[in-house]
CSV table of C-alpha atoms (C1' of nucleotides) in Angstrom, one decimal:
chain,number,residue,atom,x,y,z
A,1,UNK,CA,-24.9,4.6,-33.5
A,2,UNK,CA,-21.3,4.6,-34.9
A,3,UNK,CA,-20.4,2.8,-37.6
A,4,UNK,CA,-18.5,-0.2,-36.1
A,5,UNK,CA,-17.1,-2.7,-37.8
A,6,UNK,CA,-20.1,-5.4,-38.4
A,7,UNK,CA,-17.6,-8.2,-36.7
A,8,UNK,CA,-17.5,-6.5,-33.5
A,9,UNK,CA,-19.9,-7.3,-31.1
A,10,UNK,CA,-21.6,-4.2,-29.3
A,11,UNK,CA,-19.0,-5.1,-26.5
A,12,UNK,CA,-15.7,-3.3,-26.5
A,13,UNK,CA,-16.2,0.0,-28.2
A,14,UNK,CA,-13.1,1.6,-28.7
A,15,UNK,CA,-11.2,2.3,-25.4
A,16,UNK,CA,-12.6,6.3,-24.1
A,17,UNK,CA,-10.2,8.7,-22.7
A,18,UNK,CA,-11.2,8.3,-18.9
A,19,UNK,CA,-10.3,4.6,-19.6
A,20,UNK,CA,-7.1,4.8,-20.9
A,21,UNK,CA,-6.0,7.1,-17.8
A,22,UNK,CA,-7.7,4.5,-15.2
A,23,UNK,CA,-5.7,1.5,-16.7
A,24,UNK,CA,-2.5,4.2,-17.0
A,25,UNK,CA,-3.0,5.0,-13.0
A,26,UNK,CA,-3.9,1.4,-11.8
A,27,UNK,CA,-0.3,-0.1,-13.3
A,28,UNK,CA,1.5,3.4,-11.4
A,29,UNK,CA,-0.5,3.0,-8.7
A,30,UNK,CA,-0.1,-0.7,-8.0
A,31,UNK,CA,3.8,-0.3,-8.7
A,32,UNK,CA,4.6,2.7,-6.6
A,33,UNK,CA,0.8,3.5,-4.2
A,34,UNK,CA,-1.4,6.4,-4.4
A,35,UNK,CA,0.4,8.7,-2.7
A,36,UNK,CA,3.7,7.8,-4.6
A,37,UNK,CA,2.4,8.5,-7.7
A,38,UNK,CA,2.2,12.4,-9.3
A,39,UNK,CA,-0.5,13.7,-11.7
A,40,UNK,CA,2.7,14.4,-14.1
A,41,UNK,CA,3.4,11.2,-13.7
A,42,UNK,CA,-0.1,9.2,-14.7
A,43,UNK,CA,0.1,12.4,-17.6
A,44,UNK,CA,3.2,10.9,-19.0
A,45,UNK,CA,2.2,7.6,-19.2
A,46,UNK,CA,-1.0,8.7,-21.4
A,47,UNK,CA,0.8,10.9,-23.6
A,48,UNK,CA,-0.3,14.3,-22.6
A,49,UNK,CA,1.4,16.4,-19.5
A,50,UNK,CA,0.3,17.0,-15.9
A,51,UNK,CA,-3.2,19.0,-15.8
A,52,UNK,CA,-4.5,18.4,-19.3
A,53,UNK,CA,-6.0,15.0,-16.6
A,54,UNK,CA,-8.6,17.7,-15.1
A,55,UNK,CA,-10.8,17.9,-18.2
A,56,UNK,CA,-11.7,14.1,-17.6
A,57,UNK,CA,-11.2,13.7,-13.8
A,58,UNK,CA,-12.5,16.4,-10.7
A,59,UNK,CA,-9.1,15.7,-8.8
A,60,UNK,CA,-7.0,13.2,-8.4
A,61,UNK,CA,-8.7,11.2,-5.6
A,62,UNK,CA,-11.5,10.8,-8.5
A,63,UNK,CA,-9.4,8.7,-10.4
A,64,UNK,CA,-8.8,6.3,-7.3
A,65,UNK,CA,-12.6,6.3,-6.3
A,66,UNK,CA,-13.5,5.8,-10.0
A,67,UNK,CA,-11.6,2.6,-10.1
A,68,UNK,CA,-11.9,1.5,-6.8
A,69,UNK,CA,-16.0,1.6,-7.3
A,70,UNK,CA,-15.2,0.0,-10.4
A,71,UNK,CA,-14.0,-3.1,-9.6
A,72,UNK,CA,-15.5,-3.6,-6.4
A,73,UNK,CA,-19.4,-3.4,-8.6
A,74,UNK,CA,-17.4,-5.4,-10.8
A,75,UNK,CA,-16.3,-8.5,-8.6
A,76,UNK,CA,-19.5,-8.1,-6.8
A,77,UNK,CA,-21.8,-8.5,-10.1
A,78,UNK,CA,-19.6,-11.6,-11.1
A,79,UNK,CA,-20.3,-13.4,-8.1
A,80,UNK,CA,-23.7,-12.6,-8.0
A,81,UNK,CA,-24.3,-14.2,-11.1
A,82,UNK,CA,-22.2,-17.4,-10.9
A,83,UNK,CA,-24.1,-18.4,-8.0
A,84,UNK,CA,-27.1,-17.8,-9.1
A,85,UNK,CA,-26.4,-19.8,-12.5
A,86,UNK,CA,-25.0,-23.2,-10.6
A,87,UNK,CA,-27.2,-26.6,-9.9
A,88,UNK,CA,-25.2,-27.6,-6.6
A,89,UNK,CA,-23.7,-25.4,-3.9
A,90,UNK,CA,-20.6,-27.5,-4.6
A,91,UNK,CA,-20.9,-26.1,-8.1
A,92,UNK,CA,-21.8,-22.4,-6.7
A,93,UNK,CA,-18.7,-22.4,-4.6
A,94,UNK,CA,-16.4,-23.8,-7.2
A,95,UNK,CA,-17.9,-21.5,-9.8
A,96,UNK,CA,-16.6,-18.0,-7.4
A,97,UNK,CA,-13.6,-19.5,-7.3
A,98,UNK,CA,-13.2,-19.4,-10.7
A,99,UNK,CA,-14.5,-16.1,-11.2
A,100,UNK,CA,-12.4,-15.0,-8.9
A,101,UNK,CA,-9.2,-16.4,-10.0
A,102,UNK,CA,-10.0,-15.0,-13.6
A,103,UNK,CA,-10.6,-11.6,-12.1
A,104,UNK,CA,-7.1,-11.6,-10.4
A,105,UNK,CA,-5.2,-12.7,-13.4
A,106,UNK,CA,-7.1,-10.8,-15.4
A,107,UNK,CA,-6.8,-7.5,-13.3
A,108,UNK,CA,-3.5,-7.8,-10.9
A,109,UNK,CA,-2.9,-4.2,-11.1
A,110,UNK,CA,-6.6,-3.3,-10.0
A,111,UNK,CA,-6.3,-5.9,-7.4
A,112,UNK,CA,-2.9,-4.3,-6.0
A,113,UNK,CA,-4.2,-1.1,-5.4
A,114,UNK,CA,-7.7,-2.3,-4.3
A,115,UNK,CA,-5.7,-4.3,-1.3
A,116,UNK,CA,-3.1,-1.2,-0.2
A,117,UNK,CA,-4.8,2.1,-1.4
A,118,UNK,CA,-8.2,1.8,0.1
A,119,UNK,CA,-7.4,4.2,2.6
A,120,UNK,CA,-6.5,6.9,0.7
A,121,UNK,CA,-10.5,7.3,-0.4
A,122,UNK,CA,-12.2,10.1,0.2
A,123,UNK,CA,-14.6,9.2,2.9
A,124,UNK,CA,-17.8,8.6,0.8
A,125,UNK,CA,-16.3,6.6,-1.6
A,126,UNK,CA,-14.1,4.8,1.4
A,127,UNK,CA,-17.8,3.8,2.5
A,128,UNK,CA,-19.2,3.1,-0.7
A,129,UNK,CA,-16.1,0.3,-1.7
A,130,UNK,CA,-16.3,-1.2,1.6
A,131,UNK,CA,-19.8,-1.8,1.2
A,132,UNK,CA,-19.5,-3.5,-2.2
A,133,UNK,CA,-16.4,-5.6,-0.7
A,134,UNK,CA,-19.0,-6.5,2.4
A,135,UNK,CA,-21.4,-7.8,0.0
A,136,UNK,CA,-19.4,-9.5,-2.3
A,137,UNK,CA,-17.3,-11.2,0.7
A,138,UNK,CA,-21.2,-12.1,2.1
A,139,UNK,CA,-22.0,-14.0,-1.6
A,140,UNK,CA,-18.6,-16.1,-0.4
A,141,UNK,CA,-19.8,-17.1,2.8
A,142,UNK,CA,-23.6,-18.0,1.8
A,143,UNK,CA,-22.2,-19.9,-0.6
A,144,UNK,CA,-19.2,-21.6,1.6
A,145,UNK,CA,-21.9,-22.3,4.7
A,146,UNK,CA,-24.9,-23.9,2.2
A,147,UNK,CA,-21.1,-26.0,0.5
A,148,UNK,CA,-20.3,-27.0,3.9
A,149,UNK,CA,-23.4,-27.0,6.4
A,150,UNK,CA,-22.5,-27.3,10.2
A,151,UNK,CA,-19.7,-24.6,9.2
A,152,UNK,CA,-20.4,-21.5,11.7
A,153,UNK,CA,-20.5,-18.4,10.1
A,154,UNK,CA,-17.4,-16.5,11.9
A,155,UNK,CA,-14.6,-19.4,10.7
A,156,UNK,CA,-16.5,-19.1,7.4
A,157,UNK,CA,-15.9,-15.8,6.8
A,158,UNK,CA,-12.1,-15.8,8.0
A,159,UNK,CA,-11.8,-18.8,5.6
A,160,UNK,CA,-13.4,-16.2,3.1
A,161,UNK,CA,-10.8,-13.6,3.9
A,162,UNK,CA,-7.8,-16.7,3.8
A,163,UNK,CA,-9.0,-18.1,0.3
A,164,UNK,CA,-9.2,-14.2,-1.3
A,165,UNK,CA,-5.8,-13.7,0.0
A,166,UNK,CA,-4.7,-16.7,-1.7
A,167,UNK,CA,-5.7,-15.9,-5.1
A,168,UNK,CA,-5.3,-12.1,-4.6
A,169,UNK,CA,-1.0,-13.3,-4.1
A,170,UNK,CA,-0.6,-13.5,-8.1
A,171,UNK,CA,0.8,-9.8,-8.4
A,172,UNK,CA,3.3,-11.0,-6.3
A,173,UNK,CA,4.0,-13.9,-7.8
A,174,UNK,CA,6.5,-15.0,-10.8
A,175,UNK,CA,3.7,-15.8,-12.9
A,176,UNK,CA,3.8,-19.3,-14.8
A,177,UNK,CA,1.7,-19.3,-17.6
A,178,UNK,CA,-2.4,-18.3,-17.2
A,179,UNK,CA,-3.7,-21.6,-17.8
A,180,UNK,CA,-1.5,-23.3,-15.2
A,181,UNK,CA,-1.6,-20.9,-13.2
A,182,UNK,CA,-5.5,-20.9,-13.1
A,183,UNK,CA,-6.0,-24.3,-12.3
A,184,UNK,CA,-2.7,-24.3,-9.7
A,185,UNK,CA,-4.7,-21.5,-7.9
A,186,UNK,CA,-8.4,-23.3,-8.6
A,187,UNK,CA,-6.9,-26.4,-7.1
A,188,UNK,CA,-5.0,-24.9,-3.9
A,189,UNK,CA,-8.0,-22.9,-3.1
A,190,UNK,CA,-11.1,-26.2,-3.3
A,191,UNK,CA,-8.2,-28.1,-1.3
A,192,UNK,CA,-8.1,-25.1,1.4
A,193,UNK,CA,-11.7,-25.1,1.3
A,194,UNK,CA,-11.9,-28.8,1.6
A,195,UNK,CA,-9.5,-28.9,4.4
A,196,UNK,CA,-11.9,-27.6,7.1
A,197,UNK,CA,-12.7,-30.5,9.4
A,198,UNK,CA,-16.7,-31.3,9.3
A,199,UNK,CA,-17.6,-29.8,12.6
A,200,UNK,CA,-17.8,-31.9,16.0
A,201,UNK,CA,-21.0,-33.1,15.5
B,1,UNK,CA,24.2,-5.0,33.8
B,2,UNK,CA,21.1,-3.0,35.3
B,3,UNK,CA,19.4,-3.4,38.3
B,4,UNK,CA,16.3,-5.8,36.8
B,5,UNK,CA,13.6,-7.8,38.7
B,6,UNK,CA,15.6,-10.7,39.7
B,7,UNK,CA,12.7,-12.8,37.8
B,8,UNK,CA,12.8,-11.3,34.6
B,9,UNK,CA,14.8,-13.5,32.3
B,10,UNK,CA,17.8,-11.4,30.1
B,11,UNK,CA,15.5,-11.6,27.3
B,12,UNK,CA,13.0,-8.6,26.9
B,13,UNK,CA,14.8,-5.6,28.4
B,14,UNK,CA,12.5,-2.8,28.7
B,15,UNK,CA,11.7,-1.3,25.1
B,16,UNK,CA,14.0,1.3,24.2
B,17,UNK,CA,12.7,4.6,22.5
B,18,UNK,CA,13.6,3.8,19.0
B,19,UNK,CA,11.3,0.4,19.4
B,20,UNK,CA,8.7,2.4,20.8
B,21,UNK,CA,8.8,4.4,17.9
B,22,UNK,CA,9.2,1.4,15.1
B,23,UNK,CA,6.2,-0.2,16.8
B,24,UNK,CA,4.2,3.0,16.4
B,25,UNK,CA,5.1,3.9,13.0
B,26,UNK,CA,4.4,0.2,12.0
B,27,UNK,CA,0.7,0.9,13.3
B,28,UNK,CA,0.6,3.8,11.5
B,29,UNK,CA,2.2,2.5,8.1
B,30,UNK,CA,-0.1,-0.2,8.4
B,31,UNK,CA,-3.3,2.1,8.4
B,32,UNK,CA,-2.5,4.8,6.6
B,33,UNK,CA,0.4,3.8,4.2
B,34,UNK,CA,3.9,5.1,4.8
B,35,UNK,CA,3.3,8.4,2.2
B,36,UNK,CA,0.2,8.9,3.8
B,37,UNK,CA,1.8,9.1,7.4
B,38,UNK,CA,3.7,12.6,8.8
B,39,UNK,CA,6.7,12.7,10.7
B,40,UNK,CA,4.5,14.9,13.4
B,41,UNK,CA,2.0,12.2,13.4
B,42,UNK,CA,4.8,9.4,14.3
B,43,UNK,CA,5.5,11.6,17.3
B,44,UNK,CA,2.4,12.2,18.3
B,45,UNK,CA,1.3,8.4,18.8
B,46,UNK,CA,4.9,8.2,21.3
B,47,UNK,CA,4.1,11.4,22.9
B,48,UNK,CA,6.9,13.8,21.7
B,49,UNK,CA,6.0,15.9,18.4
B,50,UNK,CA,7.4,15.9,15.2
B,51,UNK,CA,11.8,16.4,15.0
B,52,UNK,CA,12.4,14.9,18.2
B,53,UNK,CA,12.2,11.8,15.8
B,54,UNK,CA,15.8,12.5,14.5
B,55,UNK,CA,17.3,12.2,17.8
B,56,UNK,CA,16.8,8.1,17.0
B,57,UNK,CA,16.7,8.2,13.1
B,58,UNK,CA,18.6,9.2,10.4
B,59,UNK,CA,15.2,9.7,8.2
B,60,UNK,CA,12.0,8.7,8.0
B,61,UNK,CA,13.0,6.1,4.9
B,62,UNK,CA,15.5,4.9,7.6
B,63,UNK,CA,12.7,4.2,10.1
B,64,UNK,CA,10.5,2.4,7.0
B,65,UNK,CA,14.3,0.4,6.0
B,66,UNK,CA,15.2,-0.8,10.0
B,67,UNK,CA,11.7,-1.8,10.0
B,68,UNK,CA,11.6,-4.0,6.9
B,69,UNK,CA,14.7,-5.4,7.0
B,70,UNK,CA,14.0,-6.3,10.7
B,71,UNK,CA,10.8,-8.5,10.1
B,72,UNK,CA,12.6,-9.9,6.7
B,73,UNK,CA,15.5,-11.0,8.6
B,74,UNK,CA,13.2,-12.3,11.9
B,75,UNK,CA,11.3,-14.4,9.2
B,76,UNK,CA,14.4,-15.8,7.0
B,77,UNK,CA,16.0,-16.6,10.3
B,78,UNK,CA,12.5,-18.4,11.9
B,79,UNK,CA,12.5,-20.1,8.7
B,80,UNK,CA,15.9,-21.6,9.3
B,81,UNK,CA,15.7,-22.2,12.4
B,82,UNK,CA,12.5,-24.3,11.5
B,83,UNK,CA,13.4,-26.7,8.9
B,84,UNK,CA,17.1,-26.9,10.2
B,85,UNK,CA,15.4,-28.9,13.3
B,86,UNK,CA,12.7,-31.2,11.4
B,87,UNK,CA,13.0,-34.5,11.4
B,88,UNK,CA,11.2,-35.6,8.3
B,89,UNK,CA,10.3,-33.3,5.2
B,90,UNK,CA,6.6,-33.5,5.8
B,91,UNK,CA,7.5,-32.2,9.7
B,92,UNK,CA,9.4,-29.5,7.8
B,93,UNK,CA,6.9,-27.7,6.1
B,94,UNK,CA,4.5,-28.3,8.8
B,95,UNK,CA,7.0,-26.6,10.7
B,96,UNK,CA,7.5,-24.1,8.2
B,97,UNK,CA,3.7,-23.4,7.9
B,98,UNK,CA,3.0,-22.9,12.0
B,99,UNK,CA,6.3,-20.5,11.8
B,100,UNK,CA,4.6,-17.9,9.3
B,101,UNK,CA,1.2,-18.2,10.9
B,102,UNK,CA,1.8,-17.7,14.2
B,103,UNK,CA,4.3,-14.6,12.5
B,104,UNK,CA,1.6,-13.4,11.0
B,105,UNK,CA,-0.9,-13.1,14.0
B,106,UNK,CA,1.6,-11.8,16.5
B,107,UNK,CA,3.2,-9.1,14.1
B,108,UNK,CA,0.3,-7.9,11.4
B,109,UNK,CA,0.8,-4.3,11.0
B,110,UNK,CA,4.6,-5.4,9.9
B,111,UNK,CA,3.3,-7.7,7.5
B,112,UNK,CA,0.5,-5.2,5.8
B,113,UNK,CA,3.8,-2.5,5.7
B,114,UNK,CA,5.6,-5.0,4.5
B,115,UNK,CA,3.7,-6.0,1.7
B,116,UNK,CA,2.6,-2.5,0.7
B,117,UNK,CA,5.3,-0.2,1.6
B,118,UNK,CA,8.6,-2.4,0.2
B,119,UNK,CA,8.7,-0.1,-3.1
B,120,UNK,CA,8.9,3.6,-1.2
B,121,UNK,CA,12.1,2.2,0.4
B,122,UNK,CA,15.8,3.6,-0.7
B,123,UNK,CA,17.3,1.4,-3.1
B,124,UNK,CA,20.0,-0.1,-1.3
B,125,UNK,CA,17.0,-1.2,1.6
B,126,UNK,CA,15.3,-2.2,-1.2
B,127,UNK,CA,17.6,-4.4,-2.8
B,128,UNK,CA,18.3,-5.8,1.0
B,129,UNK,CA,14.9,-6.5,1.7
B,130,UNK,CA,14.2,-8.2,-1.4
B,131,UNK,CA,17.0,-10.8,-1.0
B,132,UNK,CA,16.0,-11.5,2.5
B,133,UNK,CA,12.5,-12.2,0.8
B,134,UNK,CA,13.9,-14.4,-2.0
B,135,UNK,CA,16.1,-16.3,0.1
B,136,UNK,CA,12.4,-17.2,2.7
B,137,UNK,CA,10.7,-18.4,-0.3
B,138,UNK,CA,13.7,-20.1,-1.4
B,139,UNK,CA,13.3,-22.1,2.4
B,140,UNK,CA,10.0,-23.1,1.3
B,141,UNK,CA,10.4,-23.9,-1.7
B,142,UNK,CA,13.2,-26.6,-1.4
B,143,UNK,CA,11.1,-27.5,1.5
B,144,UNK,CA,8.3,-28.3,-0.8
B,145,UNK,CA,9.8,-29.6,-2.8
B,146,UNK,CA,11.6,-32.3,-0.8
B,147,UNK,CA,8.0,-32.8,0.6
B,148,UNK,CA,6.4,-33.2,-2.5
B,149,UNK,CA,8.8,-34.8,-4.7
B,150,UNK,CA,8.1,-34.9,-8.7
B,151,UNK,CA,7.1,-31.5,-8.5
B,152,UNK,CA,8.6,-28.7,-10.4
B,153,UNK,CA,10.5,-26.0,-8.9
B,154,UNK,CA,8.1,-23.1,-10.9
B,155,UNK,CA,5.1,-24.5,-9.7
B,156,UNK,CA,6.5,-24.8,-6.0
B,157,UNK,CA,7.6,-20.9,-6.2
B,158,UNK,CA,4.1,-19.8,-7.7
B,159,UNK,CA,2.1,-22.8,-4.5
B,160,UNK,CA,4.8,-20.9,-1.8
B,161,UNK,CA,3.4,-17.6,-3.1
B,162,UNK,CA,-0.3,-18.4,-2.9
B,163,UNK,CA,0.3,-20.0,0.5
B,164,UNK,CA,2.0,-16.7,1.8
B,165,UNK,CA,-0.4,-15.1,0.5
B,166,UNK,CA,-3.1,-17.0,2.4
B,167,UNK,CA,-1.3,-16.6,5.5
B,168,UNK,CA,-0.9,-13.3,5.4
B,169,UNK,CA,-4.7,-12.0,4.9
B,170,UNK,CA,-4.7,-12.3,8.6
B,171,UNK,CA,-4.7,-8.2,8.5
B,172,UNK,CA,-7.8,-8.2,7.0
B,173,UNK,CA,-9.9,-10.7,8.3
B,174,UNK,CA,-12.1,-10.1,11.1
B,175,UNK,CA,-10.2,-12.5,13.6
B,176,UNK,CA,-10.9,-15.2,15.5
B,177,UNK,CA,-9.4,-15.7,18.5
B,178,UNK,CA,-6.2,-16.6,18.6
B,179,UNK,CA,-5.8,-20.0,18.8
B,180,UNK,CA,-8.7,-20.5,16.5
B,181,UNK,CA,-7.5,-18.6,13.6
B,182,UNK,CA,-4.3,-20.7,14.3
B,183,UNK,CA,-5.4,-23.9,13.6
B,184,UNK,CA,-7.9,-22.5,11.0
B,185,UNK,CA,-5.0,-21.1,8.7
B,186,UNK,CA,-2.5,-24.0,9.3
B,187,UNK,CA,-5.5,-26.5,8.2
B,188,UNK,CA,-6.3,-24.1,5.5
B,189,UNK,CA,-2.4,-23.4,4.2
B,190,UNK,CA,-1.7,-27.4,4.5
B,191,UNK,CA,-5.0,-28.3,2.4
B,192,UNK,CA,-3.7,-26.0,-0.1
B,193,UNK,CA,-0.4,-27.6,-0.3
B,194,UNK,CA,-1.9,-31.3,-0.3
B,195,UNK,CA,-4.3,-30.6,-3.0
B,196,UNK,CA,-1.3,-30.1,-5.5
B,197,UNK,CA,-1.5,-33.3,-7.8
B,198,UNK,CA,1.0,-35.7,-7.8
B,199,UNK,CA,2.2,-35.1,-11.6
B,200,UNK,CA,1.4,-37.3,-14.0
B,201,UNK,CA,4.2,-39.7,-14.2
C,1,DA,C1',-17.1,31.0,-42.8
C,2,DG,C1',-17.7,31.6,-38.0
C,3,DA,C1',-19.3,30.2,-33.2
C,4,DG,C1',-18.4,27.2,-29.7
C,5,DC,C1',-17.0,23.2,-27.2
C,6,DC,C1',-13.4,19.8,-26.3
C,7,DA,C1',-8.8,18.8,-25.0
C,8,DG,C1',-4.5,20.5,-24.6
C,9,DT,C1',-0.6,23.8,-23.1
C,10,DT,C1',2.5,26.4,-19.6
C,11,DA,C1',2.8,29.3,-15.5
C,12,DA,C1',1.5,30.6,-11.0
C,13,DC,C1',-0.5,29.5,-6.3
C,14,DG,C1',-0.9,27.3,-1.9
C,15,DA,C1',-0.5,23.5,1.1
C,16,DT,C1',1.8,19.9,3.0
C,17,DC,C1',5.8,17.9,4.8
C,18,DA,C1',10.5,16.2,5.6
C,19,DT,C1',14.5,18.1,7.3
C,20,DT,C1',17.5,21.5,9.7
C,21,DA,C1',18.6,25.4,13.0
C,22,DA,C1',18.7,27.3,17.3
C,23,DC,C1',17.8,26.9,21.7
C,24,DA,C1',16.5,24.6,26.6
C,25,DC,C1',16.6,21.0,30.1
C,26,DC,C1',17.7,17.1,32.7
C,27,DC,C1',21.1,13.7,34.5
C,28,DT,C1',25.0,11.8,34.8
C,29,DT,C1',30.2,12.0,35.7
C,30,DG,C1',34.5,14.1,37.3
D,1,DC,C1',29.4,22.6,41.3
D,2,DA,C1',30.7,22.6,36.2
D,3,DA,C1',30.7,20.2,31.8
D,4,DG,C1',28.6,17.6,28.4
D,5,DG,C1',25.9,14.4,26.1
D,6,DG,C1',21.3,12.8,25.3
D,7,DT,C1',16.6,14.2,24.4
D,8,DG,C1',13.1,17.6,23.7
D,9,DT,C1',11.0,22.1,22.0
D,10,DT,C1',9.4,25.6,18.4
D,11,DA,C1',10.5,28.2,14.2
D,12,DA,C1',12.4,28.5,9.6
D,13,DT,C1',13.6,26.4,5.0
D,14,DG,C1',13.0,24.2,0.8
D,15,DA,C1',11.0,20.8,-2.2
D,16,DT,C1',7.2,18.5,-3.9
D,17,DC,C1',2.8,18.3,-5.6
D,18,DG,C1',-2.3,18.9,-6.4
D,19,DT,C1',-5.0,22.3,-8.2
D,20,DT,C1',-6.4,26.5,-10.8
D,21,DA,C1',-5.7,30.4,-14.2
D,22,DA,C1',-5.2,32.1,-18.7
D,23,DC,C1',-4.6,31.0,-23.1
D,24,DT,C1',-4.6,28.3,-27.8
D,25,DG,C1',-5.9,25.3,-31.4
D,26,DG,C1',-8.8,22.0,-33.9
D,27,DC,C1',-13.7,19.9,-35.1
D,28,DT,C1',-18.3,20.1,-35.7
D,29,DC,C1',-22.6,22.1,-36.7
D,30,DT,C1',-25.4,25.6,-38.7
DNA sequence: AGAGCCAGTTAACGATCATTAACACCCTTG
DNA sequence: CAAGGGTGTTAATGATCGTTAACTGGCTCT
């Protein structure tokens, strides 16, 4: 074990190589897309110049499938465990929301490139994020149809897809500060989940 | 004049080439990003292969600028049109709201280019599009804000983004039909609006 | 001290791709 | 019928860019 400082807690070692490149692509990605974006380029912005990025990465599409994988286990994980921790299905559905705002704020870049570079995925990893972004979309809609029983499935998983899009808008938006921003996006998204009509009996 | 069905009204003449084209590069844009598209494969999906392209278009960045600056102007312009003719604020951003949805249903390949592809444009398309992009918010947000009075113009900007954003998942939802996902969104987008607080005094 | 791996470097290769050149064919218009 | 513009075609050009090759220096471990 290495000798850490004793305050640190064993989270957050010291940032690796292969994660300083990832964060270094996501922001170039997210600004200019995938294919916009030269190996020089993602190079410069770490410091060193155009191949030295092989001796951490197999190619290029790597790097994207890497970080693709990444956050799509990562969002998935989250959700997972804030509905299993919550009493209420009220609570379960307000708690992804949450998680899910933090996530964006937290990782705008990430969520940038997750929304317009999918495609550019090899084909196994293609298959592999939109399996994860299946399951984590299917936590959403257990938890909106136990929140709001008598919802059919279908409208709850296109009111899935609306609320995501709603948080997802931050990158593009002139960002007031987190905290108000958090609970500007919390609220607007529990008042466009409370808006659906309890279903004709 | 040409010789048209007597029962055709003037509006919709037959689609000329160069919207043939736009509409095809707009599918292809939208799947496959505009870097990850070829100038052979825009001709392929209209029939005629690769250069005959530059018959119509100056570029392939000039194809990507009509087509932006086409669907900014068509929005900023609905937009107008919309609130110019509402009676009372509320009716205004109801207005406003069925505008973008029913937008973004009939037109969502221009909406996923538009949101992913703005930042491979030229500069001066660039610049163009953006201010046709600021001045739509800028509809919503004084209609907002005439609708909700009391609240503050950064909070409106950062609710107008969230609610674009909303509306405009539409690409990656598994739809509805039509009419459904209509009155789905616009209850969703105006919950998300109403939910805003009235601020504290 | 020396062997060897880790992480760089620059230069060359090969593919892809937008754009242009050179040429052919209607279809009108005089 | 001749001329010409509009619309295609295929072949060549030139730039960009991901990837590999060949080579170098430092750190560690014995």
């Amino acid at each position: 074990m290495t000798h850490n400082a004793a305050e640190d807690p064993p989270t957050e070692p010291p940032p690796t190589r292969r994660e300083q490149i990832l964060a270094a692509a996501a922001e170039l990605f997210a600004r200019y897309g995938f294919h916009g974006v030269g190996i020089d380029d993602i190079g410069a912005a770490v410091g060193v110049s155009g191949p030295a990025l092989y001796r951490h990465f197999r190619s290029k599409d790597a790097m994207l499938g890497e970080m693709l994988t990444g956050i799509s286990e990562k969002l998935l994980h989250g959700g997972n465990a804030r509905t299993a921790g919550a009493g209420t299905p009220e609570h379960a559905l307000e708690s992804l929301v949450h998680w899910h705002v933090e996530f964006a704020l937290t990782n705008s870049a990430l969520i940038t490139v997750h929304l317009r570079d999918l495609d550019s995925l090899s084909e196994p990893d293609r298959h592999r994020v939109r399996e994860l972004q299946r399951r984590y979309v299917e936590v959403w809609v257990r938890a909106l149809l136990d929140a709001r029983p008598g919802l059919d499935e279908p409208t709850a998983r296109a009111a899935t897809h609306a609320v995501l899009g709603l948080i997802n808008s931050t990158p593009y938006s002139a960002r007031l500060d987190t905290t108000a921003m958090t609970t500007l996006l919390h609220r607007m998204a529990m008042g466009a989940l409370d808006s659906e009509p309890t279903p004709r009996h």
